[in-house]
CSV table of C-alpha atoms and ligand atoms in Angstrom, one decimal:
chain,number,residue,atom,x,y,z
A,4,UNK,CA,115.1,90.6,89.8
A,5,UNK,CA,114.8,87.2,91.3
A,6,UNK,CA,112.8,84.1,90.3
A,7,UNK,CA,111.8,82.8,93.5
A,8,UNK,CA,109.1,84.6,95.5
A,9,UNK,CA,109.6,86.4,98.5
A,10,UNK,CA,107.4,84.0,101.5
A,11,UNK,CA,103.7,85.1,101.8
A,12,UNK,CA,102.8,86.7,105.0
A,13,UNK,CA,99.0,87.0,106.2
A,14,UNK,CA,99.5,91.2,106.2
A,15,UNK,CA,100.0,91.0,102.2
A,16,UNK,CA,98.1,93.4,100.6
A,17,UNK,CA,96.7,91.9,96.9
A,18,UNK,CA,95.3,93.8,93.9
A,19,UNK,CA,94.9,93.7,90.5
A,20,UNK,CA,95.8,96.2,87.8
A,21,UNK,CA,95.3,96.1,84.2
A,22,UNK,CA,95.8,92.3,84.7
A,23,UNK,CA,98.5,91.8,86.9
A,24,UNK,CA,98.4,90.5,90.4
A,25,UNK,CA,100.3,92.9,92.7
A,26,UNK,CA,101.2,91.8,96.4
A,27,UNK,CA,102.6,94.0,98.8
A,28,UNK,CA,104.4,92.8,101.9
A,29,UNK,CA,104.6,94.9,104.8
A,30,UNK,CA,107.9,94.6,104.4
A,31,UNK,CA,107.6,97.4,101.8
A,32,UNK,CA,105.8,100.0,103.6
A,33,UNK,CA,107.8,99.9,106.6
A,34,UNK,CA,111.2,100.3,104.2
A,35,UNK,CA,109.5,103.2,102.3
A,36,UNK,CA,108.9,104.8,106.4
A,37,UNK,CA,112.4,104.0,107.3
A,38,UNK,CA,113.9,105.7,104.0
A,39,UNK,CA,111.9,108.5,104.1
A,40,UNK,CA,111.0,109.8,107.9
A,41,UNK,CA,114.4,111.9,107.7
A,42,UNK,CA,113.1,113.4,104.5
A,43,UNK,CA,109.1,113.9,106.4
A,44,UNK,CA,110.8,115.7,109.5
A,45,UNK,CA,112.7,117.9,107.6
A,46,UNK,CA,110.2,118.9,105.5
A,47,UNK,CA,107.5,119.6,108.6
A,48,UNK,CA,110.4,121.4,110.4
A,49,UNK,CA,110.5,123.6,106.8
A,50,UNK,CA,107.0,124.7,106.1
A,51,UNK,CA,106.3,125.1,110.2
A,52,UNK,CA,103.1,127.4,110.8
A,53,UNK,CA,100.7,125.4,107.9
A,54,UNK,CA,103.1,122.2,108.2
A,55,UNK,CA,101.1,119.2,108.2
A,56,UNK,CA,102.5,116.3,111.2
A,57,UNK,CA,105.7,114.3,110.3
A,58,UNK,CA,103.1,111.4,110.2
A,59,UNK,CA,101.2,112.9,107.7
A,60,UNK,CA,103.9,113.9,106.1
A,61,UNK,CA,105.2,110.6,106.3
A,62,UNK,CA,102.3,108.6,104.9
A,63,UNK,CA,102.1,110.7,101.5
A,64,UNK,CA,105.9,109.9,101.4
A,65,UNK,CA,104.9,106.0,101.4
A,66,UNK,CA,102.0,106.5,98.8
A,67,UNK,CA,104.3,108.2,96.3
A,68,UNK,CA,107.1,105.5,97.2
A,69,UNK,CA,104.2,102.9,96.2
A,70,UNK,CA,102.9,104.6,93.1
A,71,UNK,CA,106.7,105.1,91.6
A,72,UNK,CA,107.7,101.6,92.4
A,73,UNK,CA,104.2,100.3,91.2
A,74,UNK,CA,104.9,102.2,88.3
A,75,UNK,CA,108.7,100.9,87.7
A,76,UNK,CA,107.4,97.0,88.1
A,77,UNK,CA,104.5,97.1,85.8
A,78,UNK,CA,106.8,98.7,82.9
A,79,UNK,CA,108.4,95.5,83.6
A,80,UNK,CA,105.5,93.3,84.0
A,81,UNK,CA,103.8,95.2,80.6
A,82,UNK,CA,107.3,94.7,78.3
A,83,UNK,CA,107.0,91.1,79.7
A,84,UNK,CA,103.2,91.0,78.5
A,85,UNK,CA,104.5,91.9,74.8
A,86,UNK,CA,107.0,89.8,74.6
A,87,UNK,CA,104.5,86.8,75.1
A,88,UNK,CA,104.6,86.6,79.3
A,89,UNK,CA,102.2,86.9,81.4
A,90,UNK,CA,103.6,88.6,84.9
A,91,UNK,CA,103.1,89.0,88.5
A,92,UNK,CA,104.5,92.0,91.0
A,93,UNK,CA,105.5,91.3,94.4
A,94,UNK,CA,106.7,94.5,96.2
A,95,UNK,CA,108.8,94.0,99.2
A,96,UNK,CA,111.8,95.7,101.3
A,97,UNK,CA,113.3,98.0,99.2
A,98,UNK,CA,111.7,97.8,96.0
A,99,UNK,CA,109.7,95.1,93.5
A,100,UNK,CA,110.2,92.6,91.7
A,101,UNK,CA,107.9,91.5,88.4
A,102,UNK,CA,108.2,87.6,88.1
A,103,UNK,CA,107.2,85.9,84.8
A,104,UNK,CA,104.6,83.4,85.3
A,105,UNK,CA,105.7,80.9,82.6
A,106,UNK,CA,109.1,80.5,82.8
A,107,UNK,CA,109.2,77.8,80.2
A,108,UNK,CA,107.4,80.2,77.5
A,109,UNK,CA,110.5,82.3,78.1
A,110,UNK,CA,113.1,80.3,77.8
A,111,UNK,CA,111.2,79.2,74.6
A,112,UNK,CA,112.3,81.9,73.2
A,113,UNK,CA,115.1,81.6,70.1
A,114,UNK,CA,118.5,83.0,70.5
A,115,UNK,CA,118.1,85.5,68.3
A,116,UNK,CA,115.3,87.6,70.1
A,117,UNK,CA,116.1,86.4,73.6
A,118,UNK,CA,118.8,88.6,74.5
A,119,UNK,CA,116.8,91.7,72.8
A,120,UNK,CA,113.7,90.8,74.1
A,121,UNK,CA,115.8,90.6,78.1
A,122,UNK,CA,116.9,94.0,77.2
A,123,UNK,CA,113.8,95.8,76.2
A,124,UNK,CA,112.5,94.2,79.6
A,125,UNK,CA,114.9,95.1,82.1
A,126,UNK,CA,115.1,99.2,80.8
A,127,UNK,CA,111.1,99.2,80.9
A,128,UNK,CA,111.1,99.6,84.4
A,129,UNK,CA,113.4,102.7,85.5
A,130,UNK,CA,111.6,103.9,81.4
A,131,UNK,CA,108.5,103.6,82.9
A,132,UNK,CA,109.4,105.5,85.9
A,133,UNK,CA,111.4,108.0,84.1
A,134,UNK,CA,108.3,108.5,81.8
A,135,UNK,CA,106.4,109.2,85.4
A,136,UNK,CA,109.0,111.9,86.2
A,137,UNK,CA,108.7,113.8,83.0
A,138,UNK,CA,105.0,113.7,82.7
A,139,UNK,CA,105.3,115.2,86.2
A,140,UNK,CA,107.7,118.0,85.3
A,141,UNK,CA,106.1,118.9,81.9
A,142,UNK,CA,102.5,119.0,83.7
A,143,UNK,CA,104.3,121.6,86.7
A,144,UNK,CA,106.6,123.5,83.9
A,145,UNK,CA,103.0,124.2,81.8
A,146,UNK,CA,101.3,125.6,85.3
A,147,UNK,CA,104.6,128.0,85.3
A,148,UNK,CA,106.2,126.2,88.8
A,149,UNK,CA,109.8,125.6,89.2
A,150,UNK,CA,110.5,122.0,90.1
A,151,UNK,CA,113.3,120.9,92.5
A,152,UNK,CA,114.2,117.9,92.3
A,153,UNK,CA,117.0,117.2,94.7
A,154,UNK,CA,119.2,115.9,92.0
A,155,UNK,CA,121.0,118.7,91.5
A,156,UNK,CA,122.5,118.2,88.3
A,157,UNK,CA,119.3,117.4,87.0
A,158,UNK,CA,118.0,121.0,88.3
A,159,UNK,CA,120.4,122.2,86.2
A,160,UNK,CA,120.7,120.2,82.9
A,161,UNK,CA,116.8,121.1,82.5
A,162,UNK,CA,116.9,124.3,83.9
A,163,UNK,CA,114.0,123.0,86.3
A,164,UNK,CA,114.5,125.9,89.0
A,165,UNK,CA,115.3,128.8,86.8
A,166,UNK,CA,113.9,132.2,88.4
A,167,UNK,CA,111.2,133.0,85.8
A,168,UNK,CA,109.2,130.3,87.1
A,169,UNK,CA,106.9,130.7,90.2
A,170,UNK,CA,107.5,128.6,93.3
A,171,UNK,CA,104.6,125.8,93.9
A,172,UNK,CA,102.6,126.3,97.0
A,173,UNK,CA,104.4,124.3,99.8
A,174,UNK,CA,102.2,121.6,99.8
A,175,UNK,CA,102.7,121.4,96.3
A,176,UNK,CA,106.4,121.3,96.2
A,177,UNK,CA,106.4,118.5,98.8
A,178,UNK,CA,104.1,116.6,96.6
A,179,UNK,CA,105.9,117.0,93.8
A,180,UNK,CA,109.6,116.3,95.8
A,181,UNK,CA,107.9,113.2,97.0
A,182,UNK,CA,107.0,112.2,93.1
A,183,UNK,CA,110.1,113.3,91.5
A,184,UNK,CA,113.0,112.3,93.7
A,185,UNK,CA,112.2,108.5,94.3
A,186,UNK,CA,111.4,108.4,90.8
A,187,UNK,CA,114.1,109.8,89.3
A,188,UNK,CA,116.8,108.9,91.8
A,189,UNK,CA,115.9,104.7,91.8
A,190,UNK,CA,115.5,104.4,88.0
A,191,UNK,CA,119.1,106.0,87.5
A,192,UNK,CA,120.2,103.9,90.3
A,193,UNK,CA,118.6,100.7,88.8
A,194,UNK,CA,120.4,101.4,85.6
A,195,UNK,CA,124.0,101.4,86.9
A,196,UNK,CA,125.6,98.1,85.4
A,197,UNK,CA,125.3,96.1,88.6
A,198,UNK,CA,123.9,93.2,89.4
A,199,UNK,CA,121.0,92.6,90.7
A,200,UNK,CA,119.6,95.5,88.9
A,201,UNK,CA,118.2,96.2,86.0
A,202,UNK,CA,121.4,97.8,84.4
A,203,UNK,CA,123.4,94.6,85.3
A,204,UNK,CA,121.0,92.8,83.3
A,205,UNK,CA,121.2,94.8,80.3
A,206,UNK,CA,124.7,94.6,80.9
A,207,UNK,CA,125.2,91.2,80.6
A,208,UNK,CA,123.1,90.8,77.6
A,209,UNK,CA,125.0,93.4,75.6
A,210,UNK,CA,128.5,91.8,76.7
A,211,UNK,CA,127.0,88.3,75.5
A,212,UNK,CA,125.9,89.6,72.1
A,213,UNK,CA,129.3,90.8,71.7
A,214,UNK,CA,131.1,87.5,73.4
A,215,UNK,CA,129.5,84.3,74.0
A,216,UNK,CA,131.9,83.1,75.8
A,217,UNK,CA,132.7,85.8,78.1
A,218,UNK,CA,130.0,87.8,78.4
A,219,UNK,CA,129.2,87.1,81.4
A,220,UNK,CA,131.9,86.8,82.8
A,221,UNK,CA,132.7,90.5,81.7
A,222,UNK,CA,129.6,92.3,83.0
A,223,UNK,CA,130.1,90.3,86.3
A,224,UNK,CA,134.0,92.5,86.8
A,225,UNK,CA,132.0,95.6,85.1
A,226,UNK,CA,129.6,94.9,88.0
A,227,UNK,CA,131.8,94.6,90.8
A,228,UNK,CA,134.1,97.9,89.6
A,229,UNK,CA,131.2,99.6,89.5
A,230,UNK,CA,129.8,99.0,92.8
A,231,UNK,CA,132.9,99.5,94.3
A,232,UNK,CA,133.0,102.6,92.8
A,233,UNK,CA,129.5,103.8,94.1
A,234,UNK,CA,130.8,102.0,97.6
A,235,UNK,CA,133.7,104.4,97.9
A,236,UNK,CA,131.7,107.5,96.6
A,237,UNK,CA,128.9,106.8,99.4
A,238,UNK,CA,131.5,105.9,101.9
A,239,UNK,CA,133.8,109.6,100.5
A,240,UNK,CA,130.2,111.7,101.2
A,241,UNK,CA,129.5,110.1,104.6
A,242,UNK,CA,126.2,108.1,102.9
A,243,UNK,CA,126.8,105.5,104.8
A,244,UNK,CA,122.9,103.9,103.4
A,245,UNK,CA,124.8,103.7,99.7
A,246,UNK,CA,128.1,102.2,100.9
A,247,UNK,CA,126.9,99.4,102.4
A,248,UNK,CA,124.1,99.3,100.5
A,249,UNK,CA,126.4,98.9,97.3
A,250,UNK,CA,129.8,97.5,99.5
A,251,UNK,CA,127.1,94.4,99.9
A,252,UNK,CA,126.4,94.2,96.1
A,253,UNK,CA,130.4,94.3,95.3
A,254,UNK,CA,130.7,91.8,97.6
A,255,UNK,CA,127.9,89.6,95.8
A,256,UNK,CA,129.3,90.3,92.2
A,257,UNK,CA,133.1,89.4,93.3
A,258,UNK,CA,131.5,85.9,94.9
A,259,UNK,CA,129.5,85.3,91.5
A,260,UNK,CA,132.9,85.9,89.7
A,261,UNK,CA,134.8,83.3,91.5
A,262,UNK,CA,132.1,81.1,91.1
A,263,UNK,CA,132.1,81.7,87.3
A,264,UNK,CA,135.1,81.8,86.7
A,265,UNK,CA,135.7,77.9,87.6
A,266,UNK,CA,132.6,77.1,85.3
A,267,UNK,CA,134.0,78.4,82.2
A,268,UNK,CA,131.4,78.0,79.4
A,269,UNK,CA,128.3,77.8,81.7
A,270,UNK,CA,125.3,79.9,80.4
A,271,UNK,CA,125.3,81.5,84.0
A,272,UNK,CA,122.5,81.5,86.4
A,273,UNK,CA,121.3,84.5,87.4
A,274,UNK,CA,117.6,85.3,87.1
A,275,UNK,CA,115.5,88.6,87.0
B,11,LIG,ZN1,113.5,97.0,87.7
């Protein structure tokens, strides 16, 4: 989402897959415990007599975290790849980011397949991990397991629990909770039309195919509405996590507004 690179500490973790460099900062792995210990306790306090610890619990918790995430960044990085770029991943606090390594080869780009190629770019992340999440369902569905999800209205709109199907093993159905929700729950909440995330950035590419002028100016108030609106819905449901979480990003949009708004004309600086 950013250009710049999050500093380098000497407890990075670096790999390589299918030609991109991935680092990981510890950053990551302790965000990925802090999100998820709740979610580990409960689920040890659950299955009791063959429960595995909290901290076992906890640490497949972190390596799903890191395999969705993973998963979200190189969609990026491999839409990136196509369009010409190569990519790096840096994942850090709470999530990723894939950075273009040539920005001048993107900004080469003519108008006319710039915004389209921005677009196909931003989705290919929460796509990726979206893919991830259905491969996952249609692989438990064909073993005959119902599949919760914790999104209830997903449950619901696939019929994911209905009572013909068996109930997974309860190892299975933490492994598969583990898989599922993170998945399914940060590519939906990367897509809502805010900035930083990926949605804002389609956003703002849509609004400035249809208005050159003011496109970004438009997805910039779409932006703040909408975090505002996910600020008061967190704040309504006692989530406190989502209403600061997005209260900060409303903030952020309404500051990029004003700033905007006295630069009328400017091509906006915001990178992914
Ligand atoms: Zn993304």
């Amino acid at each position: 989402m950013f250009l710049a690179d999050p500093p380098a500490t000497q407890f990075d973790l670096h790999f390589r897959i299918i030609g991109f460099h991935v680092r990981v900062t510890p950053f990551f792995w302790l965000a990925a415990g802090v999100i998820g210990h709740s979610l580990a306790a409960g689920f040890s306090y659950q299955m009791q007599d063959q429960s595995p610890t909290t901290g076992v619990l906890l640490l497949l918790w972190i390596l799903c975290v890191f395999l969705s995430i993973l998963i979200h960044e190189l969609g990026h990085a491999v839409a990136m790849r196509y369009y010409g770029m190569n990519a790096r991943i840096v994942l850090w606090h709470f999530g990723g980011i894939a950075i273009p390594e040539s920005v001048s080869s993107f900004v080469g780009f003519g108008s006319r397949t710039k915004p389209h190629a921005q677009i196909v770019i931003s989705a290919a992340g929460p796509v990726a991990q979206l893919l991830l999440a259905v491969a996952i369902v249609i692989g438990a569905r064909l073993g005959g397991f119902r599949v919760d999800t914790m999104i209830n209205w997903v449950n619901s709109t696939f019929a994911l629990t209905s009572e013909h199907l068996t109930a997974p093993s309860p190892p299975m159905q933490v492994l598969l909770t583990f898989l599922l929700w993170p998945s399914i729950s940060w590519a939906l909440l990367n897509l809502l039309p805010i900035y930083p995330l990926d949605g804002g950035q389609i956003t703002r590419e849509l609004c400035t195919l249809f208005s050159m002028s003011n496109g970004t100016r438009i997805s910039l108030a779409v932006s703040f509405a909408t975090a505002v609106g996910v600020a008061a819905y967190g704040f309504q449901r006692g989530d406190m996590f989502l209403a600061i979480m997005f209260g900060a990003l409303a903030y952020s949009s309404y500051q990029m507004l004003q700033r905007y708004s006295g630069h009328s004309g400017f091509g906006g600086g915001f990178g992914r």
